[in-house]
Coordinates of C-alpha atoms in Angstrom, one line a residue:
Chain A
M1 CA 0.0 0.0 0.0
T2 CA 1.3 3.4 -1.0
R3 CA 1.1 6.2 1.7
I4 CA 1.2 9.9 0.6
L5 CA 1.7 12.7 3.2
F6 CA 0.2 15.8 1.6
Y7 CA 0.9 19.4 2.6
L8 CA -0.6 22.6 1.1
Q9 CA -1.7 25.7 3.0
D10 CA -4.7 27.9 2.4
Y11 CA -6.4 25.5 -0.2
S12 CA -8.7 22.6 0.2
H13 CA -7.0 19.2 -0.1
D14 CA -10.1 17.5 -1.4
I15 CA -9.5 17.9 -5.1
W16 CA -6.0 16.5 -4.5
R17 CA -7.2 13.5 -2.6
E18 CA -9.8 12.8 -5.2
A19 CA -7.3 13.1 -8.1
I20 CA -4.9 10.7 -6.4
K21 CA -7.7 8.2 -5.6
R22 CA -9.0 8.4 -9.1
V23 CA -5.6 7.1 -10.4
D24 CA -5.2 4.5 -7.5
P25 CA -8.0 4.1 -5.0
S26 CA -5.8 2.0 -2.8
V27 CA -3.5 4.9 -1.9
E28 CA -3.6 6.1 1.7
F29 CA -3.7 9.9 1.4
R30 CA -2.8 11.7 4.6
S31 CA -3.6 15.4 4.6
F32 CA -1.5 17.6 6.9
P33 CA -1.7 17.9 9.9
D34 CA -2.9 14.3 10.1
W35 CA 0.4 12.8 9.0
G36 CA 0.4 10.3 11.9
S37 CA 3.7 9.1 13.4
P38 CA 7.0 8.5 11.6
D39 CA 6.7 4.9 12.9
D40 CA 3.7 4.2 10.8
G41 CA 5.8 2.9 7.9
P42 CA 7.2 4.2 4.6
A43 CA 5.6 7.2 3.0
Y44 CA 6.0 9.7 0.1
A45 CA 5.7 13.4 0.8
F46 CA 3.8 15.5 -1.7
V47 CA 4.2 19.1 -0.5
W48 CA 4.1 22.8 -1.2
E49 CA 5.9 25.2 1.1
P50 CA 6.0 22.8 4.1
E51 CA 7.0 24.4 7.4
P52 CA 10.8 24.2 7.9
G53 CA 11.9 21.2 9.9
L54 CA 8.6 19.2 9.3
L55 CA 10.1 16.8 6.7
A56 CA 13.1 16.1 8.8
R57 CA 10.9 14.8 11.6
Y58 CA 9.2 12.3 9.3
T59 CA 12.1 9.9 9.0
N60 CA 9.7 7.5 7.2
I61 CA 9.7 9.7 4.0
K62 CA 11.3 7.9 1.1
A63 CA 11.0 10.7 -1.5
I64 CA 9.7 14.2 -1.6
F65 CA 7.5 15.4 -4.5
S66 CA 7.2 19.2 -5.0
L67 CA 3.7 20.4 -6.0
G68 CA 5.3 22.8 -8.4
A69 CA 8.3 23.0 -10.8
G70 CA 10.2 25.2 -8.4
I71 CA 11.9 23.6 -5.4
D72 CA 13.2 26.7 -3.6
H73 CA 10.3 26.3 -1.2
L74 CA 12.1 23.1 -0.1
T75 CA 15.7 24.0 -0.3
R76 CA 15.2 27.0 2.0
D77 CA 14.6 24.5 4.8
P78 CA 17.9 24.1 6.7
D79 CA 16.7 20.8 8.0
L80 CA 15.7 19.4 4.6
P81 CA 16.5 15.6 4.7
K82 CA 19.6 14.6 2.9
N83 CA 19.8 11.4 0.9
V84 CA 16.0 11.5 0.1
P85 CA 15.3 12.2 -3.6
I86 CA 13.4 15.4 -4.2
I87 CA 11.3 15.4 -7.4
R88 CA 10.2 18.5 -9.2
M89 CA 6.7 18.5 -10.7
G90 CA 6.7 17.8 -14.4
D91 CA 3.1 17.0 -15.2
D92 CA 1.7 17.9 -18.6
G93 CA -0.7 20.4 -17.0
L94 CA 2.2 22.5 -15.8
K95 CA 3.8 22.5 -19.2
E96 CA 0.5 23.3 -21.0
G97 CA -0.2 26.1 -18.6
M98 CA 3.2 27.7 -19.1
A99 CA 3.0 27.4 -22.9
E100 CA -0.4 29.2 -22.7
F101 CA 0.8 31.9 -20.4
V102 CA 4.0 32.6 -22.4
A103 CA 2.2 32.7 -25.7
M104 CA -0.5 34.9 -24.3
S105 CA 2.0 37.3 -22.7
V106 CA 4.3 37.6 -25.7
L107 CA 1.2 38.2 -27.9
M108 CA 0.0 40.9 -25.5
H109 CA 3.3 42.8 -25.5
H110 CA 3.7 42.3 -29.3
R111 CA 0.2 43.7 -29.9
G112 CA 0.6 46.6 -27.4
M113 CA -2.1 45.4 -25.0
P114 CA -0.6 47.0 -21.8
Q115 CA -0.7 50.4 -23.7
L116 CA -4.2 49.8 -25.1
M117 CA -5.6 48.8 -21.7
A118 CA -4.1 52.0 -20.2
K119 CA -5.9 53.9 -22.9
Q120 CA -9.1 52.1 -22.2
R121 CA -9.1 53.4 -18.7
N122 CA -9.0 56.9 -20.1
R123 CA -11.7 56.1 -22.7
D124 CA -9.1 56.8 -25.3
W125 CA -9.5 55.2 -28.8
G126 CA -5.8 55.4 -29.4
R127 CA -4.6 52.9 -32.0
Y128 CA -1.4 50.9 -31.9
F129 CA 0.0 49.3 -35.0
A130 CA 2.2 46.3 -34.2
S131 CA 5.1 45.0 -36.3
A132 CA 4.9 41.7 -38.1
A133 CA 5.7 38.8 -35.8
K134 CA 8.7 37.9 -38.0
D135 CA 10.2 41.3 -37.1
V136 CA 9.7 40.8 -33.3
R137 CA 12.7 39.1 -31.6
V138 CA 11.5 36.9 -28.7
G139 CA 14.1 35.5 -26.3
I140 CA 13.5 32.7 -23.8
L141 CA 15.9 32.9 -20.9
G142 CA 16.1 29.3 -19.6
Y143 CA 15.5 26.5 -22.0
G144 CA 14.5 23.5 -19.9
A145 CA 11.2 21.6 -20.3
L146 CA 9.1 24.7 -19.7
G147 CA 11.2 26.9 -22.0
Q148 CA 10.9 24.3 -24.8
V149 CA 7.1 24.0 -24.6
S150 CA 6.9 27.8 -24.6
A151 CA 9.1 28.0 -27.7
A152 CA 6.9 25.4 -29.4
A153 CA 3.8 27.5 -28.7
L154 CA 5.4 30.6 -30.1
K155 CA 6.9 29.1 -33.3
P156 CA 3.6 28.9 -35.3
F157 CA 3.2 32.7 -35.0
G158 CA 6.5 33.3 -36.9
Y159 CA 8.4 35.2 -34.2
D160 CA 12.2 35.6 -34.6
L161 CA 13.0 33.2 -31.7
A162 CA 16.0 32.6 -29.6
A163 CA 16.7 30.9 -26.3
W164 CA 19.5 31.0 -23.7
S165 CA 20.4 28.1 -21.4
R166 CA 23.2 27.5 -18.9
T167 CA 24.5 24.4 -20.8
Q168 CA 24.4 23.7 -24.5
K169 CA 21.2 22.2 -26.0
P170 CA 20.9 20.3 -29.3
A171 CA 20.4 22.5 -32.3
E172 CA 16.8 22.9 -33.3
E173 CA 15.0 24.4 -36.3
G174 CA 13.4 27.8 -36.0
I175 CA 15.2 29.0 -32.9
T176 CA 18.7 30.4 -32.3
L177 CA 20.3 28.8 -29.2
Y178 CA 22.7 30.6 -27.0
H179 CA 24.4 29.1 -23.9
G180 CA 26.8 29.9 -21.1
A181 CA 27.5 33.1 -19.2
E182 CA 29.8 34.4 -21.9
N183 CA 26.9 34.6 -24.5
L184 CA 24.2 36.0 -22.2
N185 CA 24.9 39.7 -23.2
E186 CA 24.6 39.0 -26.9
F187 CA 21.3 37.1 -26.3
L188 CA 19.9 40.0 -24.4
A189 CA 21.0 42.6 -27.0
R190 CA 19.0 40.9 -29.7
T191 CA 15.8 40.4 -27.7
D192 CA 12.7 42.7 -28.0
I193 CA 10.5 40.5 -25.7
L194 CA 12.3 38.6 -23.0
V195 CA 10.7 35.6 -21.3
G196 CA 12.3 34.7 -18.0
L197 CA 12.0 31.0 -17.2
L198 CA 15.1 30.3 -15.0
P199 CA 15.0 28.4 -11.8
S200 CA 16.0 30.1 -8.5
T201 CA 19.7 29.3 -7.9
K202 CA 22.7 31.2 -6.5
E203 CA 23.6 32.1 -10.2
T204 CA 20.2 33.4 -11.2
A205 CA 19.4 35.5 -8.1
G206 CA 19.5 39.1 -9.2
L207 CA 20.8 38.2 -12.6
L208 CA 18.6 40.8 -14.3
D209 CA 19.9 44.0 -12.7
F210 CA 20.1 47.5 -14.2
D211 CA 23.1 46.7 -16.3
R212 CA 21.8 43.5 -17.8
L213 CA 18.3 44.9 -18.4
S214 CA 19.9 47.9 -20.1
L215 CA 21.4 45.5 -22.7
L216 CA 17.9 44.8 -24.0
P217 CA 17.1 47.2 -26.9
E218 CA 15.2 50.3 -26.1
G219 CA 11.4 49.6 -26.2
A220 CA 11.9 46.0 -25.1
S221 CA 9.4 44.2 -22.8
V222 CA 10.1 41.8 -20.0
I223 CA 8.0 38.7 -19.0
N224 CA 9.0 36.7 -15.9
A225 CA 7.2 33.4 -15.2
G226 CA 10.1 31.6 -13.6
R227 CA 11.2 32.8 -10.2
G228 CA 11.0 36.2 -8.7
S229 CA 14.6 36.3 -7.5
L230 CA 15.7 36.6 -11.2
I231 CA 15.0 40.4 -11.5
V232 CA 16.1 43.3 -9.3
L233 CA 12.7 44.9 -9.1
D234 CA 13.9 48.4 -8.4
D235 CA 16.1 48.3 -11.4
L236 CA 13.3 47.1 -13.6
M237 CA 11.0 49.8 -12.3
A238 CA 13.6 52.5 -13.0
L239 CA 13.9 51.3 -16.6
L240 CA 10.1 51.1 -17.0
N241 CA 9.6 54.6 -15.5
S242 CA 12.3 56.2 -17.7
G243 CA 10.5 54.7 -20.7
Y244 CA 13.6 52.7 -21.8
L245 CA 11.6 49.5 -21.3
R246 CA 8.1 49.5 -22.8
G247 CA 6.3 47.1 -20.5
A248 CA 6.4 44.0 -18.3
T249 CA 4.3 41.0 -17.3
L250 CA 5.4 39.6 -13.9
D251 CA 3.9 36.4 -12.5
V252 CA 6.6 35.9 -9.8
F253 CA 8.1 38.1 -7.2
P254 CA 10.8 38.1 -4.5
E255 CA 8.1 38.2 -1.9
E256 CA 4.7 36.6 -2.6
P257 CA 2.0 37.8 -2.3
L258 CA 3.5 41.1 -3.6
P259 CA 3.0 43.5 -0.7
K260 CA 0.0 45.8 -1.0
D261 CA 2.2 48.9 -0.8
H262 CA 4.7 47.9 -3.5
A263 CA 5.1 50.6 -6.1
L264 CA 4.9 48.0 -8.9
W265 CA 1.1 47.7 -8.4
G266 CA 0.7 51.2 -9.7
L267 CA 2.7 51.1 -12.9
D268 CA 0.5 51.4 -16.0
N269 CA 2.8 49.4 -18.3
V270 CA 3.1 46.4 -15.9
L271 CA 0.7 43.4 -15.8
I272 CA 0.8 41.6 -12.4
T273 CA -0.4 38.1 -12.2
P274 CA -0.5 36.2 -8.9
H275 CA 1.9 33.3 -9.7
I276 CA -0.6 31.5 -11.9
A277 CA 1.5 31.1 -15.1
A278 CA 1.8 27.4 -14.7
I279 CA -0.4 25.7 -12.2
T280 CA 0.0 22.1 -11.4
R281 CA -3.3 20.4 -12.3
P282 CA -4.5 17.8 -9.9
D283 CA -5.5 15.3 -12.6
T284 CA -2.2 15.3 -14.5
A285 CA -0.1 15.7 -11.3
A286 CA -1.7 12.7 -9.6
E287 CA -0.7 10.5 -12.6
Y288 CA 2.8 12.0 -12.5
V289 CA 3.3 11.3 -8.8
L290 CA 2.0 7.8 -8.8
R291 CA 3.9 6.9 -12.0
N292 CA 7.1 8.1 -10.3
I293 CA 6.4 6.3 -7.0
E294 CA 6.1 3.1 -9.0
K295 CA 9.5 3.8 -10.6
L296 CA 11.0 4.4 -7.1
E297 CA 9.5 1.2 -5.9
R298 CA 11.1 -0.7 -8.8
D299 CA 14.4 1.0 -7.8
E300 CA 14.4 3.1 -11.0
T301 CA 15.3 6.7 -11.2
A302 CA 12.4 9.1 -11.0
E303 CA 11.8 11.9 -13.5
N304 CA 13.1 15.4 -12.7
V305 CA 15.1 14.5 -9.5
L306 CA 16.7 17.6 -8.0
D307 CA 20.4 17.8 -8.6
L308 CA 21.7 19.7 -5.6
T309 CA 25.0 20.5 -7.2
R310 CA 23.4 22.6 -10.0
G311 CA 20.5 23.7 -7.7
Y312 CA 17.5 22.6 -9.7
Chain B
M1 CA 1.9 52.1 -66.5
T2 CA -0.3 51.3 -63.5
R3 CA -2.1 54.2 -61.8
I4 CA -3.4 53.9 -58.2
L5 CA -5.8 56.3 -56.6
F6 CA -5.2 56.1 -52.8
Y7 CA -7.7 57.3 -50.1
L8 CA -7.1 57.1 -46.3
Q9 CA -8.1 59.7 -43.7
D10 CA -6.1 60.7 -40.7
Y11 CA -3.0 58.7 -41.5
S12 CA 0.1 59.5 -43.5
H13 CA 0.1 58.0 -47.0
D14 CA 3.9 57.8 -47.2
I15 CA 4.3 54.3 -45.9
W16 CA 1.7 53.1 -48.4
R17 CA 3.4 54.9 -51.3
E18 CA 6.7 53.5 -50.3
A19 CA 5.3 49.9 -50.0
I20 CA 3.8 50.1 -53.4
K21 CA 6.9 51.6 -55.0
R22 CA 9.0 48.9 -53.4
V23 CA 7.1 46.2 -55.2
D24 CA 6.8 48.2 -58.5
P25 CA 8.7 51.5 -58.8
S26 CA 6.9 52.3 -62.1
V27 CA 3.4 52.6 -60.4
E28 CA 1.9 56.1 -60.4
F29 CA 0.6 56.5 -56.8
R30 CA -1.9 59.4 -56.5
S31 CA -2.7 60.3 -53.0
F32 CA -6.1 61.8 -52.3
P33 CA -7.0 64.7 -52.8
D34 CA -4.5 64.7 -55.7
W35 CA -6.4 62.2 -57.8
G36 CA -6.3 64.4 -61.0
S37 CA -9.1 64.2 -63.5
P38 CA -11.2 61.2 -64.6
D39 CA -9.9 61.9 -68.1
D40 CA -6.3 61.0 -67.1
G41 CA -6.8 57.4 -68.1
P42 CA -7.5 54.0 -66.4
A43 CA -6.8 53.8 -62.7
Y44 CA -7.3 51.4 -59.7
A45 CA -8.8 52.7 -56.5
F46 CA -7.1 51.6 -53.2
V47 CA -9.3 53.1 -50.5
W48 CA -10.6 53.0 -46.9
E49 CA -13.8 54.8 -46.0
P50 CA -13.9 57.1 -49.1
E51 CA -16.3 59.9 -49.0
P52 CA -19.7 58.8 -50.5
G53 CA -20.0 59.7 -54.2
L54 CA -16.2 60.2 -54.8
L55 CA -15.7 56.8 -56.5
A56 CA -18.7 57.4 -58.8
R57 CA -17.1 60.6 -60.1
Y58 CA -13.9 58.8 -61.1
T59 CA -15.3 57.0 -64.1
N60 CA -11.8 55.9 -65.0
I61 CA -11.6 53.5 -62.0
K62 CA -11.4 49.9 -63.3
A63 CA -11.5 48.1 -59.9
I64 CA -11.7 49.1 -56.3
F65 CA -9.4 47.6 -53.7
S66 CA -10.5 47.8 -50.0
L67 CA -7.7 48.6 -47.6
G68 CA -9.3 46.1 -45.1
A69 CA -11.2 42.8 -45.2
G70 CA -14.5 44.6 -44.5
I71 CA -16.2 46.3 -47.4
D72 CA -19.2 47.9 -45.5
H73 CA -17.2 51.2 -45.7
L74 CA -17.8 50.9 -49.5
T75 CA -21.3 49.4 -49.7
R76 CA -22.7 52.2 -47.6
D77 CA -22.1 54.6 -50.5
P78 CA -25.4 54.8 -52.4
D79 CA -23.4 55.9 -55.5
L80 CA -20.9 53.1 -55.4
P81 CA -20.1 52.3 -59.0
K82 CA -21.8 49.2 -60.4
N83 CA -20.0 46.8 -62.7
V84 CA -16.6 47.6 -61.2
P85 CA -15.1 44.8 -59.3
I86 CA -14.6 45.4 -55.6
I87 CA -11.8 43.5 -54.0
R88 CA -11.5 42.7 -50.3
M89 CA -8.0 42.8 -48.7
G90 CA -6.6 39.3 -48.3
D91 CA -2.9 39.9 -47.5
D92 CA -1.0 37.6 -45.3
G93 CA -0.4 40.4 -42.7
L94 CA -4.2 40.6 -42.2
K95 CA -4.5 36.8 -41.6
E96 CA -1.5 36.7 -39.3
G97 CA -2.8 39.7 -37.3
M98 CA -6.2 38.1 -36.8
A99 CA -4.6 34.7 -35.8
E100 CA -2.5 36.5 -33.2
F101 CA -5.4 38.6 -31.9
V102 CA -7.8 35.6 -31.6
A103 CA -5.3 33.3 -30.0
M104 CA -4.3 36.1 -27.5
S105 CA -7.9 37.0 -26.7
V106 CA -9.0 33.3 -26.2
L107 CA -6.0 32.7 -24.0
M108 CA -6.7 35.8 -22.0
H109 CA -10.3 34.8 -21.3
H110 CA -9.3 31.2 -20.6
R111 CA -6.7 32.3 -18.1
G112 CA -9.0 34.8 -16.4
M113 CA -6.9 37.9 -17.4
P114 CA -9.8 40.4 -17.3
Q115 CA -10.5 39.3 -13.8
L116 CA -6.9 39.3 -12.8
M117 CA -6.4 42.8 -14.2
A118 CA -9.4 44.2 -12.3
K119 CA -7.8 42.7 -9.2
Q120 CA -4.5 44.3 -10.0
R121 CA -6.1 47.7 -10.0
N122 CA -7.2 47.0 -6.4
R123 CA -3.7 45.6 -5.5
D124 CA -5.4 42.3 -4.8
W125 CA -3.4 39.1 -5.1
G126 CA -6.5 37.0 -5.8
R127 CA -5.6 33.9 -7.7
Y128 CA -7.6 32.3 -10.5
F129 CA -7.1 28.7 -11.5
A130 CA -8.0 28.0 -15.1
S131 CA -9.4 24.8 -16.5
A132 CA -7.3 22.6 -18.8
A133 CA -7.6 23.8 -22.4
K134 CA -9.2 20.5 -23.5
D135 CA -12.1 21.3 -21.2
V136 CA -12.6 24.8 -22.7
R137 CA -15.1 24.9 -25.6
V138 CA -14.0 27.6 -28.1
G139 CA -16.5 28.5 -30.9
I140 CA -15.6 30.5 -34.0
L141 CA -18.6 32.2 -35.5
G142 CA -17.7 32.7 -39.2
Y143 CA -15.4 30.3 -40.8
G144 CA -13.9 32.0 -43.8
A145 CA -10.2 32.7 -44.4
L146 CA -9.8 34.6 -41.1
G147 CA -11.8 32.0 -39.1
Q148 CA -9.7 29.3 -40.5
V149 CA -6.3 30.9 -39.6
S150 CA -7.7 31.6 -36.1
A151 CA -8.6 28.0 -35.6
A152 CA -5.2 26.9 -36.8
A153 CA -3.6 29.2 -34.2
L154 CA -5.8 27.8 -31.4
K155 CA -5.5 24.1 -32.3
P156 CA -2.0 23.5 -30.8
F157 CA -3.2 24.6 -27.4
G158 CA -5.7 21.7 -27.3
Y159 CA -9.0 23.6 -27.0
D160 CA -12.3 21.9 -27.7
L161 CA -12.8 23.7 -31.0
A162 CA -15.9 24.3 -33.1
A163 CA -16.9 26.7 -35.8
W164 CA -20.1 27.8 -37.5
S165 CA -20.4 29.0 -41.0
R166 CA -23.3 30.1 -43.2
T167 CA -22.6 27.4 -45.8
Q168 CA -21.1 24.0 -45.3
K169 CA -17.3 23.7 -45.3
P170 CA -15.2 20.5 -45.8
A171 CA -14.7 18.4 -42.7
E172 CA -11.5 19.0 -40.9
E173 CA -9.6 17.2 -38.1
G174 CA -9.7 18.7 -34.6
I175 CA -12.7 21.0 -35.1
T176 CA -16.4 20.4 -35.1
L177 CA -18.1 22.2 -37.9
Y178 CA -21.7 23.6 -37.8
H179 CA -23.4 25.4 -40.6
G180 CA -26.7 27.1 -41.5
A181 CA -29.2 29.1 -39.4
E182 CA -30.8 25.9 -38.1
N183 CA -27.6 24.8 -36.3
L184 CA -26.6 28.1 -34.8
N185 CA -28.3 27.6 -31.5
E186 CA -26.7 24.2 -30.9
F187 CA -23.3 25.8 -31.7
L188 CA -23.9 28.6 -29.2
A189 CA -25.0 26.3 -26.5
R190 CA -21.7 24.4 -26.6
T191 CA -19.5 27.4 -26.6
D192 CA -17.6 28.8 -23.5
I193 CA -15.5 31.3 -25.5
L194 CA -17.2 32.7 -28.6
V195 CA -15.1 34.4 -31.3
G196 CA -17.2 36.5 -33.7
L197 CA -15.6 36.8 -37.1
L198 CA -18.7 37.3 -39.3
P199 CA -18.8 40.0 -42.0
S200 CA -21.4 42.8 -41.9
T201 CA -24.4 41.7 -43.9
K202 CA -28.2 42.0 -43.6
E203 CA -28.2 38.5 -41.9
T204 CA -25.5 39.2 -39.4
A205 CA -26.7 42.7 -38.2
G206 CA -27.9 42.3 -34.6
L207 CA -27.6 38.5 -34.8
L208 CA -26.2 38.3 -31.3
D209 CA -29.1 39.8 -29.3
F210 CA -30.2 39.0 -25.8
D211 CA -31.9 35.7 -26.7
R212 CA -29.0 34.3 -28.7
L213 CA -26.3 35.5 -26.3
S214 CA -28.4 33.7 -23.5
L215 CA -27.9 30.4 -25.3
L216 CA -24.2 30.5 -24.4
P217 CA -23.6 28.6 -21.2
E218 CA -23.4 30.7 -18.0
G219 CA -19.9 32.0 -17.5
A220 CA -19.1 32.2 -21.2
S221 CA -17.0 35.0 -22.7
V222 CA -17.5 36.8 -26.0
I223 CA -14.8 38.1 -28.4
N224 CA -15.8 40.1 -31.4
A225 CA -13.1 40.9 -34.0
G226 CA -15.4 40.8 -37.1
R227 CA -17.9 43.6 -37.4
G228 CA -19.5 45.7 -34.7
S229 CA -23.0 45.3 -36.1
L230 CA -23.0 41.6 -35.1
I231 CA -23.8 42.3 -31.4
V232 CA -26.6 44.3 -29.8
L233 CA -24.4 46.1 -27.3
D234 CA -27.1 46.8 -24.8
D235 CA -28.0 43.2 -24.6
L236 CA -24.4 42.1 -24.2
M237 CA -23.9 44.7 -21.4
A238 CA -27.0 43.5 -19.6
L239 CA -25.7 39.9 -19.6
L240 CA -22.2 41.1 -18.5
N241 CA -23.6 43.2 -15.7
S242 CA -25.9 40.4 -14.4
G243 CA -22.9 38.2 -14.2
Y244 CA -24.4 35.6 -16.7
L245 CA -21.5 36.3 -19.1
R246 CA -18.0 36.4 -17.6
G247 CA -16.2 38.8 -19.9
A248 CA -15.8 40.2 -23.4
T249 CA -13.1 41.5 -25.7
L250 CA -14.5 43.8 -28.3
D251 CA -12.4 45.2 -31.2
V252 CA -15.3 46.4 -33.4
F253 CA -18.3 48.5 -32.6
P254 CA -21.5 49.8 -34.3
E255 CA -20.0 53.3 -34.1
E256 CA -16.2 53.8 -34.3
P257 CA -14.4 55.3 -32.5
L258 CA -16.6 54.1 -29.6
P259 CA -18.1 57.3 -28.2
K260 CA -16.4 58.6 -25.0
D261 CA -19.6 58.5 -23.0
H262 CA -20.5 54.9 -23.9
A263 CA -21.1 52.8 -20.8
L264 CA -19.0 50.0 -22.2
W265 CA -15.8 51.8 -21.4
G266 CA -16.5 51.5 -17.7
L267 CA -17.1 47.8 -17.5
D268 CA -14.4 45.9 -15.6
N269 CA -14.8 42.6 -17.4
V270 CA -14.7 44.1 -20.9
L271 CA -11.5 44.7 -22.9
I272 CA -11.8 47.3 -25.6
T273 CA -9.4 47.5 -28.4
P274 CA -9.6 50.2 -31.1
H275 CA -10.2 48.0 -34.2
I276 CA -6.7 46.7 -34.4
A277 CA -7.3 42.9 -34.4
A278 CA -6.2 42.5 -38.0
I279 CA -4.4 45.4 -39.5
T280 CA -3.5 45.4 -43.2
R281 CA 0.2 45.6 -43.4
P282 CA 1.6 47.9 -46.1
D283 CA 4.3 45.4 -47.3
T284 CA 2.0 42.4 -47.7
A285 CA -0.9 44.5 -48.9
A286 CA 1.2 46.2 -51.7
E287 CA 2.1 42.8 -53.0
Y288 CA -1.5 41.7 -52.8
V289 CA -2.9 44.7 -54.7
L290 CA -0.2 44.7 -57.5
R291 CA -0.6 40.9 -57.9
N292 CA -4.3 41.3 -58.4
I293 CA -4.0 44.3 -60.7
E294 CA -1.8 42.0 -62.9
K295 CA -4.6 39.4 -62.9
L296 CA -7.2 42.0 -63.9
E297 CA -4.9 43.3 -66.7
R298 CA -4.7 39.7 -68.0
D299 CA -8.5 39.5 -67.8
E300 CA -8.3 36.9 -65.0
T301 CA -10.6 37.0 -61.9
A302 CA -9.0 38.8 -58.9
E303 CA -8.9 37.2 -55.4
N304 CA -11.7 37.9 -52.9
V305 CA -14.0 39.8 -55.3
L306 CA -17.1 41.1 -53.5
D307 CA -20.2 39.1 -54.3
L308 CA -23.1 41.6 -53.9
T309 CA -25.7 38.8 -53.7
R310 CA -24.3 37.4 -50.5
G311 CA -22.9 40.8 -49.3
Y312 CA -19.3 40.0 -48.7

């Protein structure tokens, strides 16, 4: 019998329990705080933002599944168990959601929607004529699974596409690939609409500061749907307020929820979404978790296991 | 030598002259009001919203090209010359623009953007969890060239797609096709996000009134990027204000610009864009017009010639 210890604050656990049971009715789904005792026998944790120290106390946990693609909500726990595999979410729902959000956001900036919506508030019928997609240079910063599905969603529109990744990826038709720190500046300099999809690591924290954002061409737009730590918000706001950058769509922030008094809320050319770009969907996530528990039970390697040396 | 008589109010004619000259430098491009005399010899009109009666006075006009896909700006002229072919715009830029706008608008309603943007104005971090695309029923009302490119842009996202057209179209994978007045109600009843792409004709004027809009399921959204006459705005507003319909994106209106005092401007769940969904692009339009002038000179039929019996 498979035992799952589930942790999620502020939301009902019912849809998660039902989704798991739909795939395998025999699973024992224990909803926090009813995790029982560590002596109850082997269990798998399936968690989002668990309280620090909690996972260490449950010495019966054989693997930890993150409810999202990000795992910084786990690695910030100083007592995070060592030698227990940590598995990032990789369900199809997450990928589909990100592809939708990135395509939507790129189209919105390409077609001047932030500007048109500001005009709407003033009852202003001011028109905006967009360039042809082939003349719009979109750059995806971070080219893992989510970057790749985002590129695939953008390709049919005919954008001039590029992507940057830490390590080299195999060449691909219809997209120019950059990799490594030494090519980041060149990638930024050719990008009209930047899509941030990097994980939160020591290397990516504050990567997009004033100097790097200034490498983007004048009039560029910035979308961030990866992790909030990527962008130095004060620097981004300075470049938006000066008019050097044209607009931004931000789904992630250094502090979430974004504090009520943050100046970002008031900027006309910024769209703020509450970390909903890619939402783990219970149906596809349940299949993903139970499929990977089976792999672990057969002593196979699970998908998307966290590599602590690279940090994601 | 080819002579073009160009008419467009409020915008510079320079980019149009340059685009035409780039395709064929020998063309004589006459910019209104410098159209010369009807005795100057054969000419082609290339116009948007010409003043009524003007085209009739230029008896040297051999064909009239519309700057946009719509031709109601021509047919409202009681003196519109008979027996002169009228040619709707069909350049690739127009199709690309519509595919972008429809994909963007459907994604925005699917992902709850009108609601999220209203929350942003209140600095409210209220989350919205969207359904999987496969569970969202998108319906394209009008399945000509623009409806078809819009469907093609939506397919990769996995929406549950349908389209309605006046006459039957060949069956196609990945989309359920409805046709004829007798099947319109069934099409509306299965549609969560409706995309209006119908031309302006006697049959389509006021087609979406209170009763027909009420056939959409509760919580449906309405996008109109065809012609403003399709929707009875007061009826749409009543259904938006009652909460029966969830939101709308409107690019076209019975009167354009939409009057400053129109109540629609103030609705939180309505996105208003100033008739920019599909913009004729000078580069692709110049190629289209000159290609069709060549056809006419060879006594061939031009593309997209207006059929006055069906009205588009």
